[in-house]
Short mmCIF file of C-alpha atoms and ligand atoms in Angstrom, two decimals:
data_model
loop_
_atom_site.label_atom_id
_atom_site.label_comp_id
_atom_site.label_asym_id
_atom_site.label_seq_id
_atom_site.Cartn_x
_atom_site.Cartn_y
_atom_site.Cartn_z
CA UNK A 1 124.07 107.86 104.24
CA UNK A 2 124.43 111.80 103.40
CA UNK A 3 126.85 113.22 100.86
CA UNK A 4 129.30 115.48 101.98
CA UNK A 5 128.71 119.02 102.25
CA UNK A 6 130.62 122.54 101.17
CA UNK A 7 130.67 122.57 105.28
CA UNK A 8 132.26 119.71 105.75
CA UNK A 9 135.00 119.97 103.11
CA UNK A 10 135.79 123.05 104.72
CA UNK A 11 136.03 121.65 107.87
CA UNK A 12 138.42 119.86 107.43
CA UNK A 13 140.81 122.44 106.57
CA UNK A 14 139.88 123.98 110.45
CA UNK A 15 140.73 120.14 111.44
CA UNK A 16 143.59 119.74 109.56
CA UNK A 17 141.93 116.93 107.66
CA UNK A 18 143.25 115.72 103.95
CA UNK A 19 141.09 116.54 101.33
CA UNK A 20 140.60 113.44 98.62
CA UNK A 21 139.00 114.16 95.39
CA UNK A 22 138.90 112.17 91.90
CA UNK A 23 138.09 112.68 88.94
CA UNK A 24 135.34 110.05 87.24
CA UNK A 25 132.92 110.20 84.33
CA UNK A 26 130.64 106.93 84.32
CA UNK A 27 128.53 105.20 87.22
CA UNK A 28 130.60 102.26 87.51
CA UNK A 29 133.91 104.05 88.12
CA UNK A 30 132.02 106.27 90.30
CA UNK A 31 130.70 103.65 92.36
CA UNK A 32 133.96 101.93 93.11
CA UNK A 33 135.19 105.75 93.89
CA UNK A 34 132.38 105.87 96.15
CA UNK A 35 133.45 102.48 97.62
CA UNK A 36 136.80 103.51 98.69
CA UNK A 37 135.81 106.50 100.48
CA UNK A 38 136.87 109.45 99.04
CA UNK A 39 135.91 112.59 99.45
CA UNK A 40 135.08 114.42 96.54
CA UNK A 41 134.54 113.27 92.83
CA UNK A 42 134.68 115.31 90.10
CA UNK A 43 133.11 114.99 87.16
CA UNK A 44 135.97 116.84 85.07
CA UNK A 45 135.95 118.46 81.52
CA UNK A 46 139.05 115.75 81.00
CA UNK A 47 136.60 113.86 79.89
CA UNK A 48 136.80 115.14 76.55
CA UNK A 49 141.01 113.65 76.71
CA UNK A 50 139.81 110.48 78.60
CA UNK A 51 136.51 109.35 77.35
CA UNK A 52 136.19 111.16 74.12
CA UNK A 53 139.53 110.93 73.38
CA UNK A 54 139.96 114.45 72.38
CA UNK A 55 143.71 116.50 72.50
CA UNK A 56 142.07 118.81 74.72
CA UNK A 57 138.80 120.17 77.04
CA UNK A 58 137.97 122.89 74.66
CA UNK A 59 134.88 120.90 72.94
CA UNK A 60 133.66 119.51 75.92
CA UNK A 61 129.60 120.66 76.37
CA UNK A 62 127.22 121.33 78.59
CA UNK A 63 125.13 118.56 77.83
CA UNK A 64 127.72 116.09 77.88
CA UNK A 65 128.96 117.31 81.14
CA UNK A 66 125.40 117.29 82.43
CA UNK A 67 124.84 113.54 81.26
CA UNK A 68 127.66 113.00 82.71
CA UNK A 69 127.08 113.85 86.07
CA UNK A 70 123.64 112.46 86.25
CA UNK A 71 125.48 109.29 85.43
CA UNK A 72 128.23 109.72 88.52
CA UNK A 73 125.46 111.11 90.65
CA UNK A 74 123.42 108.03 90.55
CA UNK A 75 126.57 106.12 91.87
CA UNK A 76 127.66 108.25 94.46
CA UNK A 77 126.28 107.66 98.63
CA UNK A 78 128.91 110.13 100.42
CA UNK A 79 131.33 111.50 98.06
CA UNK A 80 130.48 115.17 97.26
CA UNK A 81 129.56 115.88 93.51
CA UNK A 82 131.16 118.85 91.61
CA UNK A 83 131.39 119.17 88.17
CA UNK A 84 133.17 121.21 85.95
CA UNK A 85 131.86 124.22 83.60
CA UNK A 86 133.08 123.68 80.90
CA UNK A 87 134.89 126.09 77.90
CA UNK A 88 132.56 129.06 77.48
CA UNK A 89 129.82 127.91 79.20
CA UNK A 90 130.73 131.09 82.07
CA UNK A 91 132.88 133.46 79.88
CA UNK A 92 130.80 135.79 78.33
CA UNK A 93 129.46 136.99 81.86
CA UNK A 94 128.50 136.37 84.92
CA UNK A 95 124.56 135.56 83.95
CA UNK A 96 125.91 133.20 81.29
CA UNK A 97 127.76 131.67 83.94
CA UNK A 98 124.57 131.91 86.26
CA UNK A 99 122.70 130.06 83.89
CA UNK A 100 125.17 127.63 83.02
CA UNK A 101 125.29 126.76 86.95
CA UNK A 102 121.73 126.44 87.50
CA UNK A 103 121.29 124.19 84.60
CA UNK A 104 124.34 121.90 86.82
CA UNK A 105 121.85 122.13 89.82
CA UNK A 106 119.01 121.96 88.47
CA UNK A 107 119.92 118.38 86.50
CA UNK A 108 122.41 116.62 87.00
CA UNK A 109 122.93 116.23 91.11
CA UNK A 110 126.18 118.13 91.04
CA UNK A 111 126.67 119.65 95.08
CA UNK A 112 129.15 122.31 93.72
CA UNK A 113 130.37 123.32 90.23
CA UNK A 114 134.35 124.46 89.44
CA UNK A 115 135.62 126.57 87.25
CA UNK A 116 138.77 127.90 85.82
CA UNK A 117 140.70 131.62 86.21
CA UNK A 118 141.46 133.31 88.96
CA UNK A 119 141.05 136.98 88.93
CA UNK A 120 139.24 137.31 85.74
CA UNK A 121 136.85 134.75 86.42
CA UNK A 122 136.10 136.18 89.91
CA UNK A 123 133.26 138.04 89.22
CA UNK A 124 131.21 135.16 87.89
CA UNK A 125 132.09 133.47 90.69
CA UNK A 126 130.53 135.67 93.19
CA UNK A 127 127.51 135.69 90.74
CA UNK A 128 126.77 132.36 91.60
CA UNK A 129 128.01 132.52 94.85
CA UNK A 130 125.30 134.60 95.45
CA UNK A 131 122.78 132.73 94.17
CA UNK A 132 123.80 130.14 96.65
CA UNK A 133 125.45 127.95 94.25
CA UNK A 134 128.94 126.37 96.04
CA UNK A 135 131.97 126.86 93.80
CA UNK A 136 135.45 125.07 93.60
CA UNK A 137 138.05 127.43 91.78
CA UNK A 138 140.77 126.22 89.68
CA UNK A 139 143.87 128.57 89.31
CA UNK A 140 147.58 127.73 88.12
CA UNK A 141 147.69 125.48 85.06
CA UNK A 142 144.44 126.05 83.60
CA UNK A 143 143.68 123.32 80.84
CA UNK A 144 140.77 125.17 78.83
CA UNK A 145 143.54 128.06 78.51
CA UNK A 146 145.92 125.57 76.48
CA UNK A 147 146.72 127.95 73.41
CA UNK A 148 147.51 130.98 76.36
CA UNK A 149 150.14 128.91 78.38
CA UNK A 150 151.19 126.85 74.83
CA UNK A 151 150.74 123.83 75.94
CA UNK A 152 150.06 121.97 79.11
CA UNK A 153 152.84 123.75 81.72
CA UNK A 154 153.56 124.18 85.12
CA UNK A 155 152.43 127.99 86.09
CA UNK A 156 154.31 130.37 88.34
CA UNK A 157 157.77 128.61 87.99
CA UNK A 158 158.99 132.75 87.91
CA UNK A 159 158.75 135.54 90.11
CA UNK A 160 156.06 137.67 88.17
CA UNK A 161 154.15 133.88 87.20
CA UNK A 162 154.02 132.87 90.81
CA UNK A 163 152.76 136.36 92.09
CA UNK A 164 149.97 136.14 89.37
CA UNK A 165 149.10 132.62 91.09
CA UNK A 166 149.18 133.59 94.34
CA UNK A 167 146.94 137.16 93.06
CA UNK A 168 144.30 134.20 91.24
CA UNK A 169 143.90 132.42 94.24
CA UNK A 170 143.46 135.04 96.44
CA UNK A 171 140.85 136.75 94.39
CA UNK A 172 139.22 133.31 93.71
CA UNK A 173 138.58 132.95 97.32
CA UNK A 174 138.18 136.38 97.87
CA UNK A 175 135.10 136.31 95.48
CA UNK A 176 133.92 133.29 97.83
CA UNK A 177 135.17 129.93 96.55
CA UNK A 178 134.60 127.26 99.31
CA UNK A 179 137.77 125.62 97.83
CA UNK A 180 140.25 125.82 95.31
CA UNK A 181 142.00 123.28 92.90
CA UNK A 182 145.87 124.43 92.54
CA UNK A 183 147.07 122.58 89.41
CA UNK A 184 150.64 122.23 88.05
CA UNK A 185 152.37 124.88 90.19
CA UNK A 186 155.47 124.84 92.25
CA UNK A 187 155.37 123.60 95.63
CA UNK A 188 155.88 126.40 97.45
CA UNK A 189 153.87 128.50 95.65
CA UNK A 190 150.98 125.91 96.41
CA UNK A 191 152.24 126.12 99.94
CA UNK A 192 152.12 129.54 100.35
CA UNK A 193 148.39 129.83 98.94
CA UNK A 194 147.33 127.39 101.04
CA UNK A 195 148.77 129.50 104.21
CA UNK A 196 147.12 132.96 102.91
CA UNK A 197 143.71 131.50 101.81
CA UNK A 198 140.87 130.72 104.73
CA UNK A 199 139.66 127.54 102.43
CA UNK A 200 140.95 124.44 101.50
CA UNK A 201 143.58 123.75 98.34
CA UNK A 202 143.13 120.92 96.41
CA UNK A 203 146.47 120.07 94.23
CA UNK A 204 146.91 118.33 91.20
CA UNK A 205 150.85 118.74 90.30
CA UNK A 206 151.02 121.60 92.97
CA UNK A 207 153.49 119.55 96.12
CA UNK A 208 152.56 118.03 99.37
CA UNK A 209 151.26 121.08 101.19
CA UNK A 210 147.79 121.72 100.31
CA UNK A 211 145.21 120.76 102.31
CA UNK A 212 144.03 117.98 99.86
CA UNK A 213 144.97 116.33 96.74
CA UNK A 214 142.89 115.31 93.22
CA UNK A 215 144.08 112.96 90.89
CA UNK A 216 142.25 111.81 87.44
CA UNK A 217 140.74 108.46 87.97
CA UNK A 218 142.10 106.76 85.14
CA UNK A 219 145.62 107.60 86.08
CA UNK A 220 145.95 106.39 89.51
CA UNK A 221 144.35 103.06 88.73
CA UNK A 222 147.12 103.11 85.76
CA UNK A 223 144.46 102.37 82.57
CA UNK A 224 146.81 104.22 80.13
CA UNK A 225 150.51 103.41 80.78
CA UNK A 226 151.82 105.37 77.92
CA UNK A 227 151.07 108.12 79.84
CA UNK A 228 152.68 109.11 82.52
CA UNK A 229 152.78 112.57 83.42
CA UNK A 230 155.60 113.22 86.34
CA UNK A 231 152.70 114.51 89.15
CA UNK A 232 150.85 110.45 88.54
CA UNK A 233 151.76 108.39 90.98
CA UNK A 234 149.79 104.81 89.34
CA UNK A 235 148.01 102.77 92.46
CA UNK A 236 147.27 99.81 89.91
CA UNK A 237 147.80 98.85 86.46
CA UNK A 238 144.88 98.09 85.26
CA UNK A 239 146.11 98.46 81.85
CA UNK A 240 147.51 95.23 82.02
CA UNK A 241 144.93 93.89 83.63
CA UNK A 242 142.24 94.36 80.88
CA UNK A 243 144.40 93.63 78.72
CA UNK A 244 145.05 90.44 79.86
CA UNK A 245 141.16 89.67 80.89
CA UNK A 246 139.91 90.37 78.08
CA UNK A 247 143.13 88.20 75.75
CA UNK A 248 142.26 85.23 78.11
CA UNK A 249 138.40 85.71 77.13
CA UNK A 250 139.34 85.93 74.01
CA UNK A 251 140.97 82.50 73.45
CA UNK A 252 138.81 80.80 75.49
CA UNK A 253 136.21 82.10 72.83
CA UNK A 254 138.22 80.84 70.04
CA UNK A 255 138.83 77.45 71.19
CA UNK A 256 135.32 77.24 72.53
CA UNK A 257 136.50 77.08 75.76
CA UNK A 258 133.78 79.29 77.06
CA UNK A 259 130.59 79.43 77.77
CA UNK A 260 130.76 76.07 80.01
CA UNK A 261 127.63 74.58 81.61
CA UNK A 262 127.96 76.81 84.66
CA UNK A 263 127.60 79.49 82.24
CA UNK A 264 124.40 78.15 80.18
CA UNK A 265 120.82 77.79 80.88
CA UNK A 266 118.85 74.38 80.90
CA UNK A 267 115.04 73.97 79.91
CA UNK A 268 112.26 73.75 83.04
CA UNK A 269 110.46 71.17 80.94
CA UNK A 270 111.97 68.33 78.41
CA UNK A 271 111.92 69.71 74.81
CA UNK A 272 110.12 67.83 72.13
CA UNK A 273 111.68 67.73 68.94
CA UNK A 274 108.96 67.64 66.03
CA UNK A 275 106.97 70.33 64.39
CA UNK A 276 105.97 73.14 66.81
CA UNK A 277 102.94 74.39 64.94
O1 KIV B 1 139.07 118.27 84.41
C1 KIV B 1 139.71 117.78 85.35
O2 KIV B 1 139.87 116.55 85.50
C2 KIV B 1 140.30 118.69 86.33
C3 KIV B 1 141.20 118.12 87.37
C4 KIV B 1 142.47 117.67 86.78
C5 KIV B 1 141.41 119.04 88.50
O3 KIV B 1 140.06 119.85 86.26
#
């Protein structure tokens, strides 16, 4: 089976298709990803919050993004790969960024790569545009800007903030994005964006109305339930789950309960106890 293409994606905006994307970071998650038919994964610089553990994105690498993605690439059969650039890997100009892209392409399987800011990033953008490298854009709230917007907030809840979003995402696309993430922003700003531009909108946090939606992995299958962030809607609660798997093999353990027979290995030929040697 094929992966799906930049073509197809956009496609479906012409069809008036759903876009699904999610976020994962391992081949296991990936795979199960895979399994359920989505669209798009992303390998996401939230994995420095949700695998490192980190308070933000702004340490994430360029190696570990690249090991990363080899990892999710190796699971995935039809979801298209993209994977973000992380903090200051695209920058300092629109070379860096070329270089930082073609690393992406060149080892890790990534289809695509995404990266944030709208009109100030657009040059880079066409950079690798031109080189025939696929880009997803990511305008609104823009995580590896954290200390700009202080702190994690919706963009473009005012007049002059929602104009600027609007302005990002047309230049973004403009510059020749084949899609564009649209992260914590009103609804109807989201909507609006998704009318003007020719390509699709992927939300996170951004309403009903763009033509597809991205959620982080870990969230919708509900593996942290301390946090809960109002755009999650949880699918599962795996939390719990674990939790509960892995108390349950725990006691077993302690009481010996486990391994059983089914679980242990028996000799081919009868032992002889005496000296071996
Ligand atoms: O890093 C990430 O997971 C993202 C998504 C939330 C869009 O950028």
């Amino acid at each position: 089976m094929s992966r799906i293409s930049v073509l197809d994606l956009q496609k479906k905006k012409a069809d008036n298709q759903k876009i699904v994307m999610v976020t994962a970071y391992d081949f296991t998650l990936a795979r199960l990803m895979d399994m359920a038919g989505v669209d798009m994964v992303l390998v996401g610089d939230s994995l420095g919050m949700v695998v490192q553990g980190q308070s933000d994105t702004l340490s994430v690498t360029m190696d570990e993004m690249v090991y990363h993605t080899r990892c999710v690439h190796r699971a995935l059969q039809h979801a298209h790969l993209t994977a973000d650039m992380p903090f200051m890997s695209y920058q300092l100009s629109p070379e860096q960024a070329l270089a930082s892209a073609g690393r992406f392409m060149k080892e890790s399987g990534a289809q695509s790569v995404k990266l944030e800011g709208g009109e100030r990033s657009a040059p880079a953008i066409a950079r690798l545009v031109e080189a025939g490298i696929p880009v997803v854009g990511h305008v609104g709230l823009t995580p590896q800007s954290v200390h700009t917007m202080g702190g994690f907030k919706v963009q473009g809840r005012d007049t002059a903030g929602a104009d600027r979003v609007v302005r990002d995402a047309l230049a973004v696309a403009e510059a020749g994005a084949f899609c564009v993430v649209l992260e914590g922003v009103p609804m109807d700003v989201a909507a609006e964006v998704t009318a003007r531009i020719p390509v699709p909108t992927i939300g996170i946090g951004a309403g009903p109305s763009c033509d597809g939606q991205v959620l982080v992995g870990t969230d919708l299958l509900g593996m942290n339930l301390s946090f809960q962030p109002k755009f999650v809607k949880r699918y599962a609660k795996l939390e719990e789950t674990i939790v509960n798997a892995v108390h349950a093999y725990a006691d077993e353990v302690r009481v010996g309960a486990f391994p059983e027979e089914e679980h242990s290995f028996t000799r081919k030929t009868p032992r002889t106890v005496g000296k071996i040697y």
